[in-house]
Structure formats: structure tokens, C-alpha cells
Coordinates of C-alpha atoms and ligand atoms in Angstrom, one line a residue:
M241 CA 42.7 311.4 16.9
T242 CA 41.3 309.8 13.8
V243 CA 38.6 307.2 14.3
L244 CA 39.3 304.3 12.0
H245 CA 36.7 301.8 10.9
Y246 CA 39.5 299.5 10.2
A247 CA 43.0 299.2 11.6
E248 CA 45.7 301.0 9.7
I249 CA 47.2 298.6 7.1
A250 CA 50.9 298.6 7.7
K251 CA 53.3 297.7 4.8
D252 CA 56.4 295.5 5.0
V253 CA 58.5 296.9 2.3
S254 CA 61.3 294.3 2.8
A255 CA 58.8 291.6 1.9
M256 CA 57.9 293.2 -1.4
T257 CA 59.4 291.5 -4.4
V258 CA 59.8 294.8 -6.2
K259 CA 61.3 297.6 -4.1
P260 CA 59.0 300.6 -4.3
N261 CA 60.3 303.7 -6.1
L262 CA 59.1 305.9 -3.2
L263 CA 60.2 304.6 0.2
D264 CA 59.7 307.5 2.5
I265 CA 57.1 310.1 1.6
E266 CA 58.4 312.7 4.2
R267 CA 61.9 312.5 2.9
E268 CA 60.8 312.7 -0.7
R269 CA 58.7 315.7 0.1
Q270 CA 61.5 317.6 1.9
G271 CA 64.0 317.0 -0.9
W272 CA 61.5 317.4 -3.8
S273 CA 62.3 319.4 -6.8
W274 CA 60.3 319.4 -10.0
D275 CA 63.4 320.5 -11.8
R276 CA 65.3 317.5 -10.7
A277 CA 62.4 315.3 -11.7
K278 CA 62.9 316.6 -15.2
A279 CA 66.0 314.4 -15.5
G280 CA 63.6 311.5 -16.3
L281 CA 62.6 313.2 -19.5
D282 CA 64.6 313.9 -22.7
L283 CA 63.5 317.5 -23.4
P284 CA 65.6 317.9 -26.6
N285 CA 66.7 321.5 -27.1
G286 CA 64.5 322.4 -24.1
L287 CA 61.4 321.5 -26.1
V288 CA 58.8 319.2 -24.7
N289 CA 56.2 317.2 -26.7
Q290 CA 54.2 314.5 -24.9
A291 CA 54.3 312.2 -27.9
Y292 CA 58.1 312.5 -28.1
E293 CA 58.6 311.8 -24.4
C294 CA 56.1 308.9 -24.4
I295 CA 57.0 307.2 -27.7
D296 CA 59.7 308.5 -29.9
R297 CA 62.5 308.6 -27.4
H298 CA 61.8 305.0 -26.5
A299 CA 61.7 304.0 -30.1
A300 CA 65.1 305.6 -30.6
G301 CA 66.7 303.7 -27.7
Q302 CA 66.9 300.4 -26.0
R303 CA 63.1 300.0 -25.7
A304 CA 62.5 300.2 -29.5
Q305 CA 61.5 296.6 -29.7
K306 CA 59.7 296.5 -26.4
H307 CA 56.0 296.3 -26.5
G308 CA 54.6 299.7 -25.6
M309 CA 51.0 298.6 -26.2
I310 CA 49.2 295.3 -25.7
W311 CA 45.7 295.6 -27.0
E312 CA 42.9 293.2 -26.4
G313 CA 39.7 293.8 -28.4
A314 CA 36.2 293.3 -27.0
D315 CA 36.2 290.0 -29.1
G316 CA 39.4 288.7 -27.5
K317 CA 41.7 289.5 -30.4
V318 CA 45.1 290.6 -29.2
E319 CA 47.5 292.9 -30.9
R320 CA 50.9 294.0 -29.7
Y321 CA 52.8 297.1 -30.8
T322 CA 56.5 297.9 -30.1
F323 CA 57.5 301.5 -29.3
A324 CA 59.1 301.6 -32.8
E325 CA 55.8 300.6 -34.3
L326 CA 53.9 303.1 -32.2
K327 CA 56.3 305.7 -33.5
R328 CA 55.5 304.8 -37.1
H329 CA 51.7 304.6 -36.7
T330 CA 51.6 308.0 -34.9
N331 CA 53.9 309.6 -37.5
R332 CA 51.6 308.4 -40.3
F333 CA 48.5 310.0 -38.6
A334 CA 50.4 313.2 -37.9
N335 CA 51.3 313.4 -41.6
A336 CA 47.7 312.7 -42.6
L337 CA 46.5 315.5 -40.4
R338 CA 49.1 317.8 -41.8
T339 CA 48.0 317.0 -45.4
L340 CA 44.5 318.0 -44.4
G341 CA 45.8 321.4 -43.4
I342 CA 45.5 320.8 -39.6
K343 CA 47.8 323.1 -37.7
K344 CA 49.3 323.6 -34.3
G345 CA 46.5 324.5 -31.8
D346 CA 43.7 323.1 -33.9
R347 CA 41.2 321.0 -31.9
V348 CA 41.0 317.4 -33.0
F349 CA 38.3 315.4 -31.4
F350 CA 38.3 311.6 -31.0
F351 CA 35.0 309.8 -30.7
A352 CA 35.8 306.1 -30.7
D353 CA 36.0 303.0 -28.6
R354 CA 39.4 302.0 -27.1
I355 CA 40.9 300.7 -30.4
P356 CA 44.6 301.1 -31.2
E357 CA 43.9 303.8 -33.8
L358 CA 42.4 306.0 -31.1
Y359 CA 45.8 305.9 -29.4
F360 CA 47.8 306.4 -32.6
G361 CA 45.4 309.3 -33.4
V362 CA 45.8 311.1 -30.1
F363 CA 49.6 310.9 -30.3
G364 CA 49.7 311.8 -34.0
A365 CA 47.7 314.9 -33.2
L366 CA 50.1 315.8 -30.3
K367 CA 53.1 315.4 -32.6
L368 CA 51.5 318.0 -34.9
G369 CA 50.9 320.3 -31.9
A370 CA 47.2 320.0 -32.3
I371 CA 45.0 319.7 -29.2
A372 CA 43.6 316.2 -28.8
A373 CA 40.2 316.0 -27.3
P374 CA 38.9 312.5 -26.7
L375 CA 35.2 312.0 -26.0
F376 CA 33.3 309.0 -24.5
S377 CA 31.9 306.8 -27.2
A378 CA 28.8 306.3 -25.0
F379 CA 27.9 310.0 -25.5
G380 CA 24.8 310.8 -27.4
P381 CA 24.9 313.4 -30.1
E382 CA 24.1 316.3 -27.7
P383 CA 27.2 316.1 -25.5
V384 CA 29.3 315.7 -28.6
R385 CA 27.8 318.8 -30.3
E386 CA 28.1 320.9 -27.1
R387 CA 31.8 320.0 -26.7
V388 CA 32.9 320.3 -30.3
Q389 CA 31.0 323.6 -30.6
R390 CA 32.5 325.0 -27.4
A391 CA 36.1 324.2 -28.5
E392 CA 35.5 324.9 -32.3
G393 CA 36.7 321.5 -33.2
V394 CA 38.1 321.1 -36.7
V395 CA 38.2 317.3 -37.0
I396 CA 36.3 314.4 -35.5
V397 CA 37.9 311.0 -35.7
T398 CA 35.3 308.3 -35.2
T399 CA 34.1 304.8 -36.3
P400 CA 31.2 303.5 -38.4
N401 CA 29.1 302.5 -35.4
L402 CA 29.3 306.0 -34.0
V403 CA 29.2 308.1 -37.2
A404 CA 25.4 308.4 -37.1
K405 CA 25.6 310.4 -33.9
V406 CA 28.1 312.8 -35.6
N407 CA 25.8 313.0 -38.7
A408 CA 22.9 314.1 -36.4
I409 CA 24.8 317.2 -35.4
R410 CA 27.3 318.1 -38.0
G411 CA 25.1 320.7 -39.6
Q412 CA 25.4 322.6 -36.3
L413 CA 29.1 322.6 -36.2
P414 CA 30.5 325.3 -38.6
S415 CA 34.0 324.8 -37.4
L416 CA 34.1 321.1 -38.3
K417 CA 36.1 320.5 -41.5
H418 CA 36.7 316.8 -41.6
V419 CA 35.2 313.6 -40.2
I420 CA 37.8 310.8 -40.3
V421 CA 36.3 307.3 -40.0
I422 CA 38.3 304.3 -38.8
A423 CA 36.4 301.8 -40.7
H424 CA 38.7 298.8 -41.4
R425 CA 38.1 297.1 -38.1
Q426 CA 34.4 297.1 -38.6
G427 CA 34.5 296.2 -42.3
K428 CA 32.1 299.0 -43.2
P429 CA 32.3 301.4 -46.0
V430 CA 33.1 305.1 -45.4
A431 CA 30.4 307.5 -46.7
S432 CA 31.3 309.9 -49.4
G433 CA 32.4 313.2 -47.9
D434 CA 34.0 311.4 -45.0
L435 CA 37.6 310.4 -44.9
D436 CA 38.8 306.9 -44.5
Y437 CA 41.4 306.7 -41.8
Q438 CA 43.2 303.7 -43.4
R439 CA 43.5 305.3 -46.8
L440 CA 44.9 308.5 -45.2
V441 CA 47.6 306.7 -43.2
D442 CA 48.4 304.3 -46.1
A443 CA 49.2 307.3 -48.2
A444 CA 51.2 309.1 -45.5
S445 CA 54.9 308.7 -44.7
D446 CA 56.0 307.1 -41.5
Q447 CA 58.6 309.8 -41.0
F448 CA 57.6 312.9 -39.2
E449 CA 59.4 315.8 -37.6
I450 CA 57.6 316.7 -34.4
E451 CA 56.3 320.2 -34.1
R452 CA 58.5 322.4 -31.9
T453 CA 56.2 322.5 -28.8
G454 CA 57.3 324.0 -25.5
Q455 CA 56.2 323.4 -22.0
E456 CA 53.2 325.8 -22.3
D457 CA 51.9 324.7 -25.7
W458 CA 48.5 323.1 -25.6
S459 CA 48.2 319.3 -25.6
V460 CA 44.9 317.7 -24.5
M461 CA 41.5 319.0 -23.6
H462 CA 39.0 317.3 -21.4
F463 CA 35.5 318.5 -20.6
T464 CA 34.4 318.5 -17.0
S465 CA 31.1 319.4 -15.4
G466 CA 30.2 322.4 -13.2
T467 CA 27.2 323.4 -11.2
T468 CA 26.1 326.1 -13.5
G469 CA 26.3 326.2 -17.2
M470 CA 27.6 323.6 -19.7
P471 CA 30.7 321.5 -19.3
K472 CA 34.0 323.3 -19.4
G473 CA 36.9 322.4 -21.6
A474 CA 40.0 322.1 -19.3
A475 CA 43.0 322.6 -21.5
H476 CA 46.4 321.1 -20.6
V477 CA 49.9 321.7 -21.9
H478 CA 52.8 319.5 -23.0
G479 CA 54.8 320.3 -19.9
A480 CA 52.2 318.3 -18.0
V481 CA 54.1 315.1 -18.9
L482 CA 56.5 315.9 -16.1
G483 CA 53.6 315.3 -13.7
H484 CA 52.6 312.1 -15.4
L485 CA 56.2 310.8 -15.4
A486 CA 56.7 311.6 -11.7
T487 CA 53.4 310.3 -10.4
G488 CA 53.8 307.3 -12.7
K489 CA 57.0 306.5 -11.0
Y490 CA 56.2 307.4 -7.4
V491 CA 52.4 306.7 -7.1
L492 CA 51.9 304.0 -9.7
D493 CA 55.3 302.7 -8.8
L494 CA 56.0 301.8 -12.4
H495 CA 59.1 299.7 -13.1
D496 CA 60.5 298.8 -16.5
D497 CA 59.2 295.3 -16.5
D498 CA 55.7 296.0 -15.3
I499 CA 52.6 295.2 -17.3
Y500 CA 50.3 298.0 -16.4
W501 CA 46.5 298.2 -16.9
C502 CA 44.4 301.3 -16.4
T503 CA 40.7 300.5 -16.9
A504 CA 39.7 304.1 -17.7
D505 CA 38.5 305.3 -21.0
P506 CA 40.4 308.2 -22.6
G507 CA 37.1 310.1 -22.7
W508 CA 37.9 310.7 -19.1
V509 CA 41.2 312.3 -18.0
T510 CA 42.3 309.2 -16.2
G511 CA 42.3 307.4 -19.6
T512 CA 44.8 309.9 -21.0
S513 CA 47.0 310.9 -18.0
Y514 CA 47.2 307.3 -16.7
G515 CA 46.0 305.3 -19.7
M516 CA 48.6 306.9 -22.0
F517 CA 51.0 309.5 -20.6
A518 CA 52.1 308.0 -17.2
P519 CA 52.9 304.5 -18.4
W520 CA 54.5 305.6 -21.7
S521 CA 56.6 308.4 -20.3
N522 CA 58.0 305.7 -18.0
G523 CA 58.6 303.4 -20.9
V524 CA 56.2 300.7 -19.5
T525 CA 54.1 298.2 -21.3
N526 CA 50.6 299.5 -21.3
L527 CA 47.6 297.1 -21.6
I528 CA 44.5 298.4 -23.2
Y529 CA 41.3 296.4 -23.0
E530 CA 38.6 297.5 -25.3
G531 CA 35.8 295.5 -23.6
G532 CA 33.5 296.7 -20.8
F533 CA 33.2 295.5 -17.3
G534 CA 32.8 291.9 -16.2
A535 CA 34.3 290.3 -13.1
A536 CA 35.4 287.1 -14.7
K537 CA 36.3 288.9 -17.9
W538 CA 38.5 291.3 -16.2
Y539 CA 40.3 288.7 -14.1
Q540 CA 41.0 286.8 -17.3
V541 CA 42.5 289.9 -18.8
I542 CA 44.8 290.2 -15.8
Q543 CA 45.7 286.5 -15.9
R544 CA 46.2 286.3 -19.7
H545 CA 48.5 289.3 -19.9
R546 CA 50.2 288.9 -16.5
V547 CA 49.3 292.3 -15.3
T548 CA 51.4 293.6 -12.4
V549 CA 50.1 297.1 -11.7
W550 CA 46.4 297.8 -11.9
Y551 CA 44.6 301.2 -11.8
T552 CA 40.8 301.0 -11.6
A553 CA 37.8 302.7 -10.0
P554 CA 35.6 302.3 -6.9
T555 CA 32.4 301.4 -8.8
A556 CA 34.3 298.6 -10.5
I557 CA 35.7 297.4 -7.2
R558 CA 32.2 297.5 -5.6
L559 CA 31.0 295.4 -8.6
L560 CA 33.9 293.0 -8.1
M561 CA 33.0 292.7 -4.4
R562 CA 29.4 291.9 -5.4
A563 CA 30.6 289.1 -7.6
G564 CA 32.6 287.8 -4.7
A565 CA 36.2 287.1 -3.8
K566 CA 35.7 283.6 -4.9
V567 CA 35.6 284.6 -8.6
A568 CA 39.0 286.3 -8.1
K569 CA 40.4 283.2 -6.5
Q570 CA 39.3 281.1 -9.5
H571 CA 41.9 283.0 -11.6
D572 CA 45.7 283.2 -11.4
L573 CA 46.2 286.8 -10.4
S574 CA 49.6 286.1 -8.8
T575 CA 51.4 288.5 -11.0
L576 CA 49.5 291.5 -9.5
R577 CA 51.6 293.4 -7.0
Y578 CA 49.8 296.7 -6.7
V579 CA 46.1 297.8 -7.1
M580 CA 44.9 301.4 -7.1
S581 CA 41.6 303.2 -7.5
V582 CA 40.4 306.7 -8.3
G583 CA 37.4 308.8 -9.2
E584 CA 35.1 308.5 -6.2
P585 CA 35.5 307.7 -2.6
L586 CA 36.7 304.2 -2.0
N587 CA 34.8 302.6 0.9
P588 CA 37.1 301.3 3.6
E589 CA 35.5 297.9 3.0
G590 CA 36.8 298.1 -0.6
V591 CA 40.3 298.7 0.6
V592 CA 40.2 295.7 2.9
W593 CA 38.4 293.5 0.5
G594 CA 41.4 293.8 -1.9
K595 CA 43.4 291.9 0.7
E596 CA 40.8 289.1 0.8
A597 CA 40.5 288.8 -3.0
F598 CA 44.0 289.6 -4.2
G599 CA 46.1 289.5 -1.0
L600 CA 46.7 293.3 -1.7
P601 CA 44.9 296.2 -0.2
I602 CA 43.5 298.7 -2.7
H603 CA 45.2 302.1 -2.7
D604 CA 42.9 305.1 -3.2
N605 CA 44.2 308.3 -4.7
W606 CA 42.6 311.6 -5.5
W607 CA 42.8 314.2 -8.3
Q608 CA 40.7 316.0 -10.9
T609 CA 40.5 316.8 -14.6
E610 CA 41.8 320.3 -13.6
T611 CA 44.8 319.0 -11.7
G612 CA 45.9 316.8 -14.6
A613 CA 47.7 314.3 -12.4
I614 CA 47.4 312.6 -9.0
M615 CA 47.6 315.1 -6.2
I616 CA 46.9 313.0 -3.1
A617 CA 47.7 309.3 -2.8
N618 CA 48.2 306.2 -0.7
Y619 CA 51.7 305.1 -1.7
L620 CA 52.8 301.6 -2.0
S621 CA 55.2 301.9 0.9
M622 CA 53.0 304.0 3.2
P623 CA 50.6 302.6 5.8
I624 CA 47.0 302.9 4.5
R625 CA 44.2 304.3 6.7
P626 CA 41.2 302.7 4.9
G627 CA 38.8 305.4 3.8
S628 CA 41.5 308.1 3.5
M629 CA 42.7 309.4 0.1
G630 CA 46.2 309.4 1.5
R631 CA 48.8 312.2 1.6
P632 CA 49.8 314.9 -1.0
F633 CA 52.3 314.0 -3.7
P634 CA 55.8 315.3 -2.7
G635 CA 55.8 318.3 -5.0
I636 CA 52.2 319.3 -4.0
T637 CA 50.9 321.5 -1.2
A638 CA 47.3 320.7 -0.2
A639 CA 45.3 322.4 2.5
I640 CA 41.8 322.6 4.1
L641 CA 40.4 326.1 3.9
D642 CA 37.5 327.8 5.6
D643 CA 35.0 330.0 3.8
E644 CA 37.4 333.0 3.8
Q645 CA 40.2 330.8 2.4
N646 CA 42.1 330.7 5.7
E647 CA 43.9 327.5 6.3
I648 CA 42.3 325.2 8.9
T649 CA 45.2 323.6 10.8
A650 CA 43.2 321.8 13.4
P651 CA 42.8 318.1 12.6
M652 CA 39.6 316.6 11.3
V653 CA 37.8 319.9 10.7
E654 CA 35.9 320.0 7.5
G655 CA 36.6 322.6 4.9
Q656 CA 37.3 323.2 1.2
L657 CA 40.2 321.1 -0.2
A658 CA 42.7 323.5 -1.9
L659 CA 46.0 323.2 -3.7
K660 CA 48.9 325.7 -4.0
P661 CA 49.5 326.5 -7.6
P662 CA 51.3 326.0 -9.8
W663 CA 52.3 322.4 -10.6
P664 CA 53.3 321.0 -14.0
S665 CA 50.1 319.2 -15.0
M666 CA 47.7 322.0 -13.9
F667 CA 45.0 323.0 -16.4
R668 CA 45.8 326.4 -17.9
V669 CA 42.4 327.5 -18.9
Y670 CA 38.7 326.6 -19.3
W671 CA 38.5 327.0 -23.1
N672 CA 36.8 330.3 -23.9
D673 CA 35.8 330.8 -20.3
Q674 CA 38.4 332.8 -18.5
E675 CA 35.9 334.0 -15.9
R676 CA 35.1 330.5 -14.7
Y677 CA 38.8 329.6 -14.7
N678 CA 39.6 332.7 -12.6
S679 CA 36.9 331.8 -10.1
R680 CA 38.7 328.6 -9.2
F681 CA 41.7 330.6 -7.8
K682 CA 41.4 332.6 -4.6
R683 CA 44.0 334.1 -2.2
G684 CA 46.8 332.1 -3.8
W685 CA 45.0 328.8 -3.7
Y686 CA 43.3 326.6 -6.4
L687 CA 39.9 325.7 -5.0
T688 CA 39.0 322.1 -5.8
G689 CA 35.3 322.3 -5.1
D690 CA 35.6 319.2 -2.8
K691 CA 35.1 319.2 0.9
A692 CA 37.6 317.2 3.0
K693 CA 39.4 316.9 6.3
R694 CA 43.0 316.3 7.2
D695 CA 44.0 314.2 10.2
A696 CA 46.9 315.0 12.6
D697 CA 49.3 312.9 10.5
G698 CA 48.5 314.7 7.2
Y699 CA 46.2 312.1 5.7
F700 CA 43.3 313.6 3.8
W701 CA 39.7 312.3 4.1
F702 CA 37.1 313.1 1.4
V703 CA 33.8 314.5 2.7
G704 CA 31.8 315.4 -0.4
R705 CA 31.5 317.9 -3.2
D706 CA 30.9 321.5 -2.5
D707 CA 28.7 321.9 -5.6
D708 CA 25.8 320.1 -7.4
V709 CA 27.9 318.1 -9.8
I710 CA 26.9 314.5 -9.9
N711 CA 29.5 311.7 -9.6
T712 CA 28.1 308.6 -11.2
A713 CA 30.5 305.6 -11.4
G714 CA 33.3 308.1 -11.3
H715 CA 32.1 310.2 -14.1
L716 CA 31.0 313.8 -13.4
V717 CA 27.7 314.9 -14.8
S718 CA 26.6 318.4 -15.0
P719 CA 22.9 318.7 -13.8
F720 CA 22.5 321.7 -16.1
E721 CA 23.4 319.7 -19.2
V722 CA 20.8 317.1 -18.4
E723 CA 18.1 319.6 -17.5
S724 CA 18.7 321.4 -20.8
V725 CA 18.0 318.3 -22.7
L726 CA 14.9 317.3 -20.6
I727 CA 13.2 320.6 -21.2
E728 CA 13.6 320.1 -25.0
H729 CA 10.9 317.5 -24.6
E730 CA 7.5 318.9 -25.5
A731 CA 5.8 317.8 -22.3
V732 CA 8.5 319.1 -19.9
A733 CA 8.1 322.6 -18.5
E734 CA 11.0 322.5 -16.1
A735 CA 13.6 320.1 -14.8
G736 CA 15.8 319.8 -11.7
V737 CA 18.5 317.1 -11.7
I738 CA 20.4 315.6 -8.7
G739 CA 22.7 312.8 -7.8
K740 CA 20.8 310.1 -5.8
P741 CA 23.0 308.0 -3.6
D742 CA 23.6 304.5 -5.0
A743 CA 25.3 301.5 -3.4
V744 CA 27.3 300.7 -6.5
A745 CA 27.7 303.8 -8.7
M746 CA 27.9 306.2 -5.7
E747 CA 25.3 308.3 -7.3
I748 CA 22.8 307.9 -10.2
V749 CA 21.3 310.8 -12.2
K750 CA 17.8 311.5 -11.0
A751 CA 15.5 314.1 -12.6
F752 CA 12.4 315.9 -11.3
V753 CA 10.3 317.4 -14.0
T754 CA 7.2 319.6 -14.1
L755 CA 4.8 319.2 -17.1
H756 CA 3.2 321.7 -19.3
D757 CA -0.6 322.1 -19.1
G758 CA -2.4 319.3 -20.9
Y759 CA 0.1 316.6 -20.1
E760 CA -0.6 313.8 -17.7
P761 CA 2.2 312.3 -15.5
T762 CA 1.8 308.7 -16.8
N763 CA 4.4 305.9 -16.9
E764 CA 4.2 306.0 -20.7
L765 CA 5.2 309.7 -20.7
R766 CA 8.0 308.9 -18.2
R767 CA 9.3 306.3 -20.7
Q768 CA 9.1 308.7 -23.5
I769 CA 11.1 311.4 -21.7
M770 CA 13.6 308.8 -20.6
G771 CA 14.0 307.6 -24.2
H772 CA 14.4 311.2 -25.4
A773 CA 17.1 311.8 -22.8
R774 CA 19.0 308.6 -23.6
E775 CA 19.0 309.2 -27.3
R776 CA 20.2 312.8 -26.9
L777 CA 22.7 312.4 -24.0
G778 CA 23.7 308.7 -24.1
P779 CA 23.1 306.2 -21.4
G780 CA 25.9 307.4 -19.0
V781 CA 24.5 310.9 -18.7
A782 CA 20.7 310.4 -19.1
P783 CA 18.7 310.2 -15.9
R784 CA 18.1 306.7 -14.5
E785 CA 15.0 307.9 -12.6
I786 CA 12.5 310.6 -13.4
D787 CA 9.9 311.8 -10.9
F788 CA 7.0 314.1 -11.9
I789 CA 6.4 316.9 -9.5
K790 CA 4.0 319.9 -9.4
I791 CA 6.4 322.7 -8.6
L792 CA 10.2 322.8 -8.6
P793 CA 11.6 324.6 -5.5
K794 CA 13.4 327.8 -6.6
T795 CA 15.2 330.7 -5.1
R796 CA 13.6 334.1 -5.4
S797 CA 16.0 334.8 -8.3
G798 CA 14.6 331.7 -10.1
K799 CA 17.5 329.2 -9.6
I800 CA 16.3 325.7 -9.2
M801 CA 17.2 324.5 -5.7
R802 CA 18.8 321.1 -6.4
R803 CA 19.9 320.8 -2.8
L804 CA 16.4 320.9 -1.6
L805 CA 15.3 318.3 -4.1
K806 CA 18.1 316.2 -2.8
A807 CA 17.2 316.7 0.8
R808 CA 13.6 315.8 0.1
E809 CA 14.7 312.7 -1.9
L810 CA 16.8 311.6 1.1
G811 CA 14.2 312.5 3.7
L812 CA 16.6 315.0 5.3
P813 CA 15.8 318.3 6.9
E814 CA 15.2 320.9 4.2
G815 CA 17.3 323.6 5.9
D816 CA 16.8 327.3 5.3
T817 CA 14.0 327.7 2.8
S818 CA 13.5 331.4 3.3
T819 CA 14.8 332.2 -0.2
L820 CA 12.2 329.8 -1.7
E821 CA 9.8 330.9 -4.3
E822 CA 6.3 331.6 -3.0
D823 CA 3.5 329.6 -4.5
Ligands
PRX66 O1 34.9 314.9 -6.3 C1 36.1 314.3 -6.5 C2 36.0 313.0 -7.2 O2 36.0 313.2 -8.5 C3 36.3 314.6 -8.8 C4 37.2 314.7 -10.0 O3 36.5 314.2 -11.1 P1 37.2 314.3 -12.6 O4 37.4 315.8 -12.8 O5 36.3 313.6 -13.5 O6 38.6 313.7 -12.4 C5 38.9 312.5 -12.8 C6 40.3 312.1 -12.4 C7 40.3 311.4 -11.1 C8 36.9 315.1 -7.6 O7 36.8 316.5 -7.5 N1 37.1 312.1 -6.8 C9 38.2 311.8 -7.5 N2 39.0 310.9 -6.8 C10 38.4 310.7 -5.6 C11 37.2 311.5 -5.6 N3 36.4 311.5 -4.5 C12 36.8 310.8 -3.5 N4 37.9 310.0 -3.4 C13 38.7 310.0 -4.5 N5 39.8 309.2 -4.4

């Protein structure tokens, strides 16, 4: 039997003011049909376009004058857009792209903060059938170059405060034809050679006939990290919206009058699947907050906009815990009825703390860039076992496999977490990397790369990753990407990068470097290398700690043994070192 740190949190559905959309996970599972779930979409003439399903169909119906988007800027300015207005804004941008010669399948990158035009832009690109690829605005030039180059991006849409990073690399991007700058919010001029977003959309019609996209046509691309090599571009299709609609309804429990806030940035798949597609395919008012984290600031946002459903992340919850439940109680958060979290393991303490601070436990759920939508969840109506990711979504089969991909049925035995393909929101390819895509599927399973256990009642428990990918504040970082930038520094001979456990961010990026002859391991040099990494990679990806070491442990074939570095860092047994390089 499962050992629980905390007692199971039972739910009294009859006491809930809003009746949950999913009442009985077992019954829903038995009767589940993705085809039936399609009834919640329009699918005109059998076609499917995410922008149509999320915006245009609401603009044509009873929700036309409903606010689809409430936006609050970092400076507190609030703007509201009805579905009808969202339709016109996205149409204009789609027309602008078309005028520039952008076609179905072209990759359009977005490198901007969470401003309304980012959202208009992504949906405009989707209307045209282009592939929308949003990037974190905190990225330095190097991650932007790597991603745009890998996907042969044709357009980058950005803002004046970020354009210098684009300028630093654009000479290395032969595929790039246009840089569109959203300048009007910052009151800055657009450099000659670049295109002014506002002028483009002002000149464009607000009528647009959506490209005839089908279920398998490309929609968005997100880059995710792997153990070896550079980040991979996981490409998704328009048919994925069925997964967003269904999980929006049954996991996020969205109802028509909800005010929903997802704190994730669209540079991360949570910021598109659940910051755009799930709320809007369900016709729900979606709050977008441009600003960064701050306990009081966030509670004010909830209070001001009367947020009812809130989707956030464990690092944020740990920071809120650190600020104390008292800060929560100083605000009127009484509209909140449901809080969820994703991206890293949520400590059982976090789940329970939600009760103390908001009177609501926090519901953890699990998924990945590749899965496109939530796969395992704690549902509003289901008892929570704090520390567990919950149970698979009704249309999803999840299993724990041994090293030969046989299913482990015994409870609480650790193995690889796997999912039975296909499902609507599943990624269809790693862009230009079929081999790595294929390697994720074995013996009829999609291998997630996570280790987990399942208890006797079908709840899944996260154990850890099965690879070297670092999870820092919910964002995956590829050690290889960081190592590649570190060794660009003239003093660095070799670099090995690991995730060092951290009480708030789960892991921080830590580097071990060896130096070329003639360089001394001084604090000044450490600062220089750190500065180089921050400038090239951006603060979210660059190492927070750098240690100088004499020799990096390697296998006989020359691969850096990151696991050994980590074991040493943690003071753990080093395990089998027989494949180590001899001195
Ligand atoms: O290792 C798991 C961790 O984050 C990975 C997916 O990250 P990414 O592709 O960036 O997906 C973002 C969408 C959530 C997983 O393979 N992870 C995600 N959710 C959880 C989690 N680890 C533990 N518990 C979770 N709830």
C-alpha cells in the first residue's frame, strides 16, 4: 500500500459551488471516445484550424462581445479584447504575413514579452497555416540563433527591447527574411530594414479567409531539451486542439463564466496549450499578465480580475509559501475555486499549503512538450494523494515499463513512464530529426524519459528524469547547450553541466569547467565566464554556479559523465566507474 506523508484529501463535490465537469474519472474513462469529444468543436467541412476553433467561431456566435482576453501589463495597464476584436486583430496580422509572402508551413518565430500582439501574432500565423514558434524573451542570442536556424525560420516578430539580440545573430540566419518589430507600446522607432508591426496591420484588412488546414497540418513548434545534442523542435498539428478542448473542460474544469489565469509564458508549451488553446477553445475569458513573479503582485492580479481558475507552477508555489500564507490572506481571493500546478514535482507540503492559504488544495498534473496536453492529473472531483501526479486522462493509457519495455503491473515499482500512442495533441516530429523522434517510441509505447511508479489505485508518482536534462523552475535546460557556450570562452577547455538540487527552483544549472594551460582558476575568471554565459544564453539558461576542476570524468569513448559530477556534488556514492577515462 502507498505510504502517504499526508492523508488523502477527499473532496465533497456537493459542497462545490460549481459542479465539476468530470465527476467520476473511472466512468469517464470507460465511456471515453475522442470522436465524441469532437462534438465540442466546430470543424467546418471537416477542417480544423486552432485559430478558428479558439477565436473565430466564438466571434461568430453568442460570445462575440464576451471578453476573450483580459491583459494586464507589467505597469498595471489593463486592456480587454472581445472575441470579435480578437478575430479582427488576428485577421489583420494574418493578412500582413500573407502580403509579405509568408505561406502555409513557413516558420514564424515570436520573441516578445507577453503583450497582446504576441497573441494576435500567433493566431494570425495559425490562420495562415504558418507554424508559430514562440521563444522566451529572456533567451540570449544563442538559444534564439540555434532554434531559428534549426527550424529555418522565415520571420521573427519581436520588440525594440529585444531586437539587439536578434541583430547579434541575424547574419547567421540565411532563412530569415523579415524582422517585424512591435514598437508602438515602447514608443521606439523601428530601424530601417525592419518592419513596423503597427504599420503592417494598419494597412491590412480585418477580413481573412482562414487557410484550409486539416487535422494533421502543422500548427506550433516548441523546443525542448535532450541529454545529447541541441534542443529539438517538437512540432504539433491543428488537430491537437481536441486535446486542449477536452483537458480544458475536464482537467482545468473550465466553465463559461470562469476567469482563468495561466501564469506560464508562451515560450513554454504550457503558455500555448494552456495559456491560449485550452481556455479559448472552451470560449473562456483568459487573463494574461505581462509582469513577473511577486507574491503580493500576483494576489492583487487574482483579486483585481476576480480569477476563478488558476494554473501555475511548483517553483511559484514554493515562493508563495516562502512569502507566507499571511500575504495571501491579506487579499480577497474568494473568487478562486480551483488551483493547479505543472512542470516539476509539487511537494506534498505545497498541495496542503494551498488549503491553508486559499482554502483549496493545489492540484498537480503532468505532461510534456511532446505530449502537447495534460496526460496525468488530479481532477477537481477526485481525492488527492499529496505528492502524486494523479491519474491518466480518460482518453490516455499510461504505464510503467521495465528496461525491456514490459509493463510493470506490481504497485509502487519504479520504471519508465510510458504512454500508448496516438492521442490528438501528440507531437508529430522533432523538426529535421526523425531519428531522435523514432527513438522515443519502442514496442508500441511512447517513452517519456521520466521515471515513475503507480500505486494499487492507479495514481502515478513521479520519481525523476531518466536522462541528464535539467529542470530549473519548470524549464528544461539541455546541458549540452550550456556546455557548448561555455567552451566558446577562451579560458575554458571543457565543460560538464548538471542540475544541482535547489529548495525553490528544484534544480539550478551548475557547471564544472577545466581551463586551458596558462589560465588560473580565479574568482575574476569565474565572473567573466559567468558573464559570457549570461550574455550568450540569457539568465534562465546560464549556469548559476561554476566550479573549476582539473579533470572532467569521462567514459572511455569520451562522453562527459554528468551523473558522476552530480554524484560528487551531492556526496553520493559514485557507482560503477569502470568505464572512466584513465588519468
Ligand atoms: O520531467 C517531467 C517534468 O517536466 C517534464 C516536461 O517538461 P516540458 O517538456 O518543458 O513540458 C512542459 C509542460 C508541462 C516532464 O518530462 N514535469 C512536468 N510536470 C511534472 C513534472 N515532473 C513532476 N511532476 C509534474 N507534475
